[in-house]
Amino acid sequence: MARQPAAAAAGPRLGHSVVPTFESIRLVLDPAKPDYTGTVHIDLSVRETTGSFVFHARDITIARLKLSSKTGDVAAGHAAEGDELRITPGRPLEPGPYTLDIDFSSDFNNQGAGLYRMQVDGSWYSFTQFEAADARGAFPCWDEPEFKNPFQVTLVVPKDHLAIGNTPIESERVEGDQKTVAFERTPPLPTYLLAIATGPLETVALRGMSVPGRVVTVRGSAGLAQEAARVTPVLVAALEKYFGIPYPYHKLDVLAVPEFWAGAMENAAAITFKDSVLLIDPGAISVDQRRGLVLVTAHELAHMWFGDLVTMQWWDDLWLNESFASWMGDRIADQEFPEFKAELAQVLSMQTAMTTDAHLSTRAMRQPVEGVENLDQLADELTYDKGQAVLMMFERWLGPQTFRKGVVDYLKAHRWGNATAADLSRSLSKAAGKDVGGPMATFLDQPGVPLVRAEILPGGRVRLSQQRFLNYGTKTPRPVTWQIPVILKYSNGRTTRTLTLMLADASRTVTLDGSSHVAWLHPNAGESGYYRWQVAPQMLSALADAAPKALGARERIGYLGNLSALLDAGPVKGDDYLRLLGRFASDPEPEVVQAVLGGLAKVKRAFVVAGVKDEFVAYVRSTLSPALERIGRKRAESEDPSVSSLRPDLLWWLGEEGRDESVLGDAERMARAGLAEPTSIDPTIADVAAQLAALRGDMALFKQYRDRFEKARVPAERERYLVALGSFRKPEVVDAALAYSLDGPLRPQELLSIAHSIAGAPEYRQLAWDWMTTNFKTISGRVPPNYGIDLVQFADGCSTDLLDSARAFFSIPEHDLPGVSTELAKVADDVHDCVALRQREQPAVAAFLHRQAAVAGSPDPPATMTGSGQLYR
Ligand SMILES: [Zn+2]
């Protein structure tokens, strides 16, 4: 069935005249067959006299439909209306209880959405992914989050299949080749949190929790579940402690799903994960895998309380659902697994959100959502990362204990029900004894990010002012102000102090405590506020001087993000940006060096054109080689996990951009060793070795990778070779790789991986675009439906050529997938800003790179910001 669920999902919300109070669902699922049958029984409450009513059922064939009242059957007609089914009784329904019984049949989905089937090693499985609006494609239901009711699910499956739902099994009966599995009635749930999994599944017990639990895998993969089994109970216990509310459900299953478009999904008590997140080969664990497992699991488990126990009323509060889970997840992960430094990664993700917010095409985080057409679009960096940053900022302002009190009050007041952001604001205000909702609303309801300027005045005074932060040449449509909890960090040269204040007006002057002389001042202490900041050039310079000793790691990462933003906005010049960036490459904190790599990626995209390519190569080498020397090429037994994470990124930069012969040679040797014997190489650099070897690799290597990709039993190995298949650069291999994307046994979520990697090489951008447009129909019919917006990404870059093609291409009605037009506006802003930045700053960058190249071979001269004079124009 070729369809775009999200597209058809737009429409007005369901009415409240007729609402469900309970639904039982019985499905006969044999995923070896393309279709299935089912029945639903729904208890209805008719609240007012009603001529007709609608609910959701998409592409479902109705075999029988019976509406009954207490006194008997009610004659009623039914007709499909898009995603909905309209029931029209012979005469209006009077208020009271009714029941609805429907027999139906439908096809399994094949694109990893809704109720879908998939095959692994010859065995068939069925899984579900319902958020946001795909339960309606599986069975008739009221598919909106506010209809939160108990469900009772019964599955009839082949007798050797395991069946999993949201609750423990109540009864199981085998008859012939079939098994009927009835699950306990659920507590009230919205449809998007229901889950089903069937097939020859295996389980591993989760021990030490307040309820029984399992890791669930496809056949043959249970041996990869140990790390998940170790981590999950620790996180559950920590969350129970924070919330002061026991884990809300009677069991917990975490499922590893091979075909899955998201990272994970918080179905109540049946959390699904992309298999590569949950399953780890105990003989080859990399730091990044462990970190990913901990962070994603913490996020999903936080949803069991925030999202599942208390559910958003409507999708306009999706941001609250997601940002809270991200905030809570990172907090708990940091507490239980501090070695993964979630709080530092958060500063980096916050930069991404602020970068989006610097465009006029950005949106308010909380905005009216009419239908759910653009819901997948809403699940972006603003929903997750901006929301998380805003919550952190207000937690910092209120203090962690007060904030927690408000959160717990909110959960207890609305448990098993629905709530809105206003309800959370009320609980927080109650706990704090002051208005929290007002200040928070300035961040939630207004688009964009504020810029806080700090100007030092005589006598230890500081004048703070705010305006909307926008990139160069963009004017704010109207003046806006935020109510910003600002924390200043400053020093008189001897003592460092902080000052917390609320900046609610356009400007405000404050007196710093105990400092008539200000040596330096950082306007965003702990980088804990969601705002950009600007100080005078000399002060920016003083901060860089003070950075290694006086600024924390979060502040140093934030400094670089802020510097990059000031480059986009105009005040910082290109050459000064590069000079400062390089200076932070010697930072002892690996996460700060990661931020430097992010800066280099920006430089590469915007400035590295013919004439400076060799010079950029030299700059990359002189900047990053010392960092690699410092941490060493080989992993030390006792080293910090963030060091192990940085090493592959440095190797990639030095090999790919720096063309470092010894790095490339090493990688090629390791990749060959890894092909011969996977356990022979350090798992933390196995991925990068395979990718670097591909850069100069030929068709023979491509075929070896392809073979390993297809035979991989461990998800990480499959992913390793999938990514590496997109890293080849010889033209004939690139052609073969693109063809393989469609001819090979790739899963729906894997289909664009190779092409996106290839598009990342500027010389192949056009080729990747042509591949996408030529095969558009095939691609859009096979990738998960919400991946449509990813196709727009092929037009991204630092030139407008493909943008024009993209506008023309996506304006054709059959190419206009849900969310595409919004995504196109976002990409267009990105491209135009990059083009403008290149025009403005490329000459300065080129001159800088040429000067550096002139002293190539000798160590980078100590960079100073005062040396060449002006940091600002
Ligand atoms: Zn989430």
PDB file of N, CA and C in Angstrom, residues 591-645:
ATOM      1  N   GLU A 591      35.320  17.466  25.241  1.00  0.00           N
ATOM      2  CA  GLU A 591      34.066  18.001  24.690  1.00  0.00           C
ATOM      3  C   GLU A 591      34.268  19.409  24.115  1.00  0.00           C
ATOM      4  N   VAL A 592      35.232  20.141  24.653  1.00  0.00           N
ATOM      5  CA  VAL A 592      35.533  21.464  24.094  1.00  0.00           C
ATOM      6  C   VAL A 592      36.177  21.292  22.714  1.00  0.00           C
ATOM      7  N   VAL A 593      37.059  20.305  22.610  1.00  0.00           N
ATOM      8  CA  VAL A 593      37.685  20.046  21.305  1.00  0.00           C
ATOM      9  C   VAL A 593      36.613  19.593  20.299  1.00  0.00           C
ATOM     10  N   GLN A 594      35.615  18.846  20.786  1.00  0.00           N
ATOM     11  CA  GLN A 594      34.490  18.491  19.899  1.00  0.00           C
ATOM     12  C   GLN A 594      33.820  19.752  19.356  1.00  0.00           C
ATOM     13  N   ALA A 595      33.691  20.759  20.220  1.00  0.00           N
ATOM     14  CA  ALA A 595      33.079  22.016  19.774  1.00  0.00           C
ATOM     15  C   ALA A 595      33.963  22.687  18.719  1.00  0.00           C
ATOM     16  N   VAL A 596      35.277  22.541  18.859  1.00  0.00           N
ATOM     17  CA  VAL A 596      36.191  23.084  17.847  1.00  0.00           C
ATOM     18  C   VAL A 596      35.944  22.384  16.506  1.00  0.00           C
ATOM     19  N   LEU A 597      35.749  21.068  16.551  1.00  0.00           N
ATOM     20  CA  LEU A 597      35.490  20.329  15.305  1.00  0.00           C
ATOM     21  C   LEU A 597      34.198  20.821  14.645  1.00  0.00           C
ATOM     22  N   GLY A 598      33.210  21.129  15.477  1.00  0.00           N
ATOM     23  CA  GLY A 598      31.970  21.694  14.941  1.00  0.00           C
ATOM     24  C   GLY A 598      32.243  23.009  14.222  1.00  0.00           C
ATOM     25  N   GLY A 599      33.135  23.825  14.803  1.00  0.00           N
ATOM     26  CA  GLY A 599      33.514  25.092  14.185  1.00  0.00           C
ATOM     27  C   GLY A 599      34.245  24.871  12.863  1.00  0.00           C
ATOM     28  N   LEU A 600      35.111  23.866  12.843  1.00  0.00           N
ATOM     29  CA  LEU A 600      35.843  23.576  11.604  1.00  0.00           C
ATOM     30  C   LEU A 600      34.894  23.133  10.495  1.00  0.00           C
ATOM     31  N   ALA A 601      33.858  22.390  10.868  1.00  0.00           N
ATOM     32  CA  ALA A 601      32.875  21.947   9.867  1.00  0.00           C
ATOM     33  C   ALA A 601      32.187  23.168   9.254  1.00  0.00           C
ATOM     34  N   LYS A 602      31.932  24.156  10.092  1.00  0.00           N
ATOM     35  CA  LYS A 602      31.309  25.387   9.594  1.00  0.00           C
ATOM     36  C   LYS A 602      32.251  26.109   8.630  1.00  0.00           C
ATOM     37  N   VAL A 603      33.519  26.194   9.032  1.00  0.00           N
ATOM     38  CA  VAL A 603      34.517  26.859   8.184  1.00  0.00           C
ATOM     39  C   VAL A 603      34.620  26.149   6.833  1.00  0.00           C
ATOM     40  N   LYS A 604      34.657  24.829   6.895  1.00  0.00           N
ATOM     41  CA  LYS A 604      34.787  24.049   5.660  1.00  0.00           C
ATOM     42  C   LYS A 604      33.615  24.344   4.727  1.00  0.00           C
ATOM     43  N   ARG A 605      32.425  24.330   5.296  1.00  0.00           N
ATOM     44  CA  ARG A 605      31.228  24.515   4.479  1.00  0.00           C
ATOM     45  C   ARG A 605      31.182  25.914   3.872  1.00  0.00           C
ATOM     46  N   ALA A 606      31.505  26.913   4.685  1.00  0.00           N
ATOM     47  CA  ALA A 606      31.299  28.287   4.225  1.00  0.00           C
ATOM     48  C   ALA A 606      32.481  28.838   3.426  1.00  0.00           C
ATOM     49  N   PHE A 607      33.696  28.432   3.762  1.00  0.00           N
ATOM     50  CA  PHE A 607      34.846  29.189   3.241  1.00  0.00           C
ATOM     51  C   PHE A 607      35.816  28.399   2.375  1.00  0.00           C
ATOM     52  N   VAL A 608      35.779  27.069   2.456  1.00  0.00           N
ATOM     53  CA  VAL A 608      36.827  26.327   1.760  1.00  0.00           C
ATOM     54  C   VAL A 608      36.423  26.078   0.309  1.00  0.00           C
ATOM     55  N   VAL A 609      36.928  26.952  -0.546  1.00  0.00           N
ATOM     56  CA  VAL A 609      36.662  26.864  -1.981  1.00  0.00           C
ATOM     57  C   VAL A 609      38.010  26.792  -2.694  1.00  0.00           C
ATOM     58  N   ALA A 610      37.965  26.620  -4.016  1.00  0.00           N
ATOM     59  CA  ALA A 610      39.207  26.540  -4.789  1.00  0.00           C
ATOM     60  C   ALA A 610      40.114  27.711  -4.399  1.00  0.00           C
ATOM     61  N   GLY A 611      41.379  27.432  -4.223  1.00  0.00           N
ATOM     62  CA  GLY A 611      42.308  28.508  -3.864  1.00  0.00           C
ATOM     63  C   GLY A 611      42.722  28.454  -2.408  1.00  0.00           C
ATOM     64  N   VAL A 612      41.926  27.835  -1.565  1.00  0.00           N
ATOM     65  CA  VAL A 612      42.345  27.711  -0.164  1.00  0.00           C
ATOM     66  C   VAL A 612      42.255  26.268   0.340  1.00  0.00           C
ATOM     67  N   LYS A 613      42.017  25.347  -0.585  1.00  0.00           N
ATOM     68  CA  LYS A 613      41.835  23.958  -0.139  1.00  0.00           C
ATOM     69  C   LYS A 613      43.103  23.416   0.524  1.00  0.00           C
ATOM     70  N   ASP A 614      44.241  23.614  -0.140  1.00  0.00           N
ATOM     71  CA  ASP A 614      45.484  23.092   0.440  1.00  0.00           C
ATOM     72  C   ASP A 614      45.806  23.800   1.744  1.00  0.00           C
ATOM     73  N   GLU A 615      45.489  25.078   1.772  1.00  0.00           N
ATOM     74  CA  GLU A 615      45.774  25.860   2.982  1.00  0.00           C
ATOM     75  C   GLU A 615      44.899  25.389   4.141  1.00  0.00           C
ATOM     76  N   PHE A 616      43.659  25.012   3.829  1.00  0.00           N
ATOM     77  CA  PHE A 616      42.778  24.497   4.885  1.00  0.00           C
ATOM     78  C   PHE A 616      43.303  23.152   5.397  1.00  0.00           C
ATOM     79  N   VAL A 617      43.791  22.344   4.476  1.00  0.00           N
ATOM     80  CA  VAL A 617      44.390  21.060   4.862  1.00  0.00           C
ATOM     81  C   VAL A 617      45.502  21.321   5.892  1.00  0.00           C
ATOM     82  N   ALA A 618      46.345  22.298   5.583  1.00  0.00           N
ATOM     83  CA  ALA A 618      47.469  22.602   6.483  1.00  0.00           C
ATOM     84  C   ALA A 618      46.954  23.117   7.825  1.00  0.00           C
ATOM     85  N   TYR A 619      45.903  23.937   7.768  1.00  0.00           N
ATOM     86  CA  TYR A 619      45.354  24.499   9.004  1.00  0.00           C
ATOM     87  C   TYR A 619      44.779  23.391   9.884  1.00  0.00           C
ATOM     88  N   VAL A 620      44.054  22.477   9.257  1.00  0.00           N
ATOM     89  CA  VAL A 620      43.458  21.361  10.012  1.00  0.00           C
ATOM     90  C   VAL A 620      44.560  20.561  10.687  1.00  0.00           C
ATOM     91  N   ARG A 621      45.613  20.296   9.918  1.00  0.00           N
ATOM     92  CA  ARG A 621      46.705  19.498  10.503  1.00  0.00           C
ATOM     93  C   ARG A 621      47.392  20.216  11.647  1.00  0.00           C
ATOM     94  N   SER A 622      47.701  21.501  11.424  1.00  0.00           N
ATOM     95  CA  SER A 622      48.447  22.201  12.480  1.00  0.00           C
ATOM     96  C   SER A 622      47.571  22.418  13.715  1.00  0.00           C
ATOM     97  N   THR A 623      46.252  22.484  13.502  1.00  0.00           N
ATOM     98  CA  THR A 623      45.362  22.716  14.638  1.00  0.00           C
ATOM     99  C   THR A 623      45.068  21.426  15.405  1.00  0.00           C
ATOM    100  N   LEU A 624      44.875  20.342  14.685  1.00  0.00           N
ATOM    101  CA  LEU A 624      44.386  19.124  15.341  1.00  0.00           C
ATOM    102  C   LEU A 624      45.465  18.088  15.657  1.00  0.00           C
ATOM    103  N   SER A 625      46.572  18.105  14.918  1.00  0.00           N
ATOM    104  CA  SER A 625      47.602  17.090  15.197  1.00  0.00           C
ATOM    105  C   SER A 625      48.064  17.122  16.649  1.00  0.00           C
ATOM    106  N   PRO A 626      48.306  18.339  17.220  1.00  0.00           N
ATOM    107  CA  PRO A 626      48.735  18.343  18.630  1.00  0.00           C
ATOM    108  C   PRO A 626      47.689  17.721  19.561  1.00  0.00           C
ATOM    109  N   ALA A 627      46.409  17.913  19.229  1.00  0.00           N
ATOM    110  CA  ALA A 627      45.365  17.331  20.075  1.00  0.00           C
ATOM    111  C   ALA A 627      45.416  15.809  20.017  1.00  0.00           C
ATOM    112  N   LEU A 628      45.650  15.282  18.832  1.00  0.00           N
ATOM    113  CA  LEU A 628      45.743  13.819  18.710  1.00  0.00           C
ATOM    114  C   LEU A 628      47.000  13.308  19.416  1.00  0.00           C
ATOM    115  N   GLU A 629      48.100  14.041  19.243  1.00  0.00           N
ATOM    116  CA  GLU A 629      49.337  13.657  19.946  1.00  0.00           C
ATOM    117  C   GLU A 629      49.076  13.557  21.441  1.00  0.00           C
ATOM    118  N   ARG A 630      48.339  14.563  21.938  1.00  0.00           N
ATOM    119  CA  ARG A 630      48.109  14.646  23.374  1.00  0.00           C
ATOM    120  C   ARG A 630      47.340  13.429  23.900  1.00  0.00           C
ATOM    121  N   ILE A 631      46.302  13.029  23.178  1.00  0.00           N
ATOM    122  CA  ILE A 631      45.507  11.896  23.697  1.00  0.00           C
ATOM    123  C   ILE A 631      46.057  10.562  23.210  1.00  0.00           C
ATOM    124  N   GLY A 632      46.927  10.600  22.204  1.00  0.00           N
ATOM    125  CA  GLY A 632      47.506   9.354  21.702  1.00  0.00           C
ATOM    126  C   GLY A 632      46.592   8.671  20.703  1.00  0.00           C
ATOM    127  N   ARG A 633      47.207   7.887  19.813  1.00  0.00           N
ATOM    128  CA  ARG A 633      46.398   7.213  18.796  1.00  0.00           C
ATOM    129  C   ARG A 633      45.774   5.940  19.325  1.00  0.00           C
ATOM    130  N   LYS A 634      46.343   5.421  20.375  1.00  0.00           N
ATOM    131  CA  LYS A 634      45.831   4.152  20.931  1.00  0.00           C
ATOM    132  C   LYS A 634      45.118   4.422  22.244  1.00  0.00           C
ATOM    133  N   ARG A 635      44.083   3.677  22.456  1.00  0.00           N
ATOM    134  CA  ARG A 635      43.284   3.846  23.649  1.00  0.00           C
ATOM    135  C   ARG A 635      44.042   3.332  24.873  1.00  0.00           C
ATOM    136  N   ALA A 636      44.049   4.164  25.929  1.00  0.00           N
ATOM    137  CA  ALA A 636      44.663   3.724  27.180  1.00  0.00           C
ATOM    138  C   ALA A 636      43.579   3.097  28.039  1.00  0.00           C
ATOM    139  N   GLU A 637      43.945   2.059  28.729  1.00  0.00           N
ATOM    140  CA  GLU A 637      42.995   1.294  29.547  1.00  0.00           C
ATOM    141  C   GLU A 637      42.170   2.197  30.456  1.00  0.00           C
ATOM    142  N   SER A 638      42.863   3.178  31.073  1.00  0.00           N
ATOM    143  CA  SER A 638      42.217   3.962  32.129  1.00  0.00           C
ATOM    144  C   SER A 638      41.642   5.291  31.632  1.00  0.00           C
ATOM    145  N   GLU A 639      41.652   5.513  30.330  1.00  0.00           N
ATOM    146  CA  GLU A 639      41.324   6.863  29.871  1.00  0.00           C
ATOM    147  C   GLU A 639      39.835   7.185  30.051  1.00  0.00           C
ATOM    148  N   ASP A 640      39.565   8.491  30.106  1.00  0.00           N
ATOM    149  CA  ASP A 640      38.216   8.999  30.256  1.00  0.00           C
ATOM    150  C   ASP A 640      37.390   8.638  28.999  1.00  0.00           C
ATOM    151  N   PRO A 641      36.111   8.243  29.183  1.00  0.00           N
ATOM    152  CA  PRO A 641      35.303   7.900  28.005  1.00  0.00           C
ATOM    153  C   PRO A 641      35.236   9.028  26.970  1.00  0.00           C
ATOM    154  N   SER A 642      35.286  10.292  27.428  1.00  0.00           N
ATOM    155  CA  SER A 642      35.185  11.374  26.435  1.00  0.00           C
ATOM    156  C   SER A 642      36.444  11.467  25.581  1.00  0.00           C
ATOM    157  N   VAL A 643      37.562  10.977  26.111  1.00  0.00           N
ATOM    158  CA  VAL A 643      38.788  10.915  25.305  1.00  0.00           C
ATOM    159  C   VAL A 643      38.609   9.847  24.217  1.00  0.00           C
ATOM    160  N   SER A 644      38.054   8.701  24.621  1.00  0.00           N
ATOM    161  CA  SER A 644      37.827   7.621  23.641  1.00  0.00           C
ATOM    162  C   SER A 644      36.847   8.052  22.555  1.00  0.00           C
ATOM    163  N   SER A 645      35.935   8.943  22.911  1.00  0.00           N
ATOM    164  CA  SER A 645      34.969   9.442  21.931  1.00  0.00           C
ATOM    165  C   SER A 645      35.576  10.455  20.978  1.00  0.00           C
TER     166      SER A 645
END
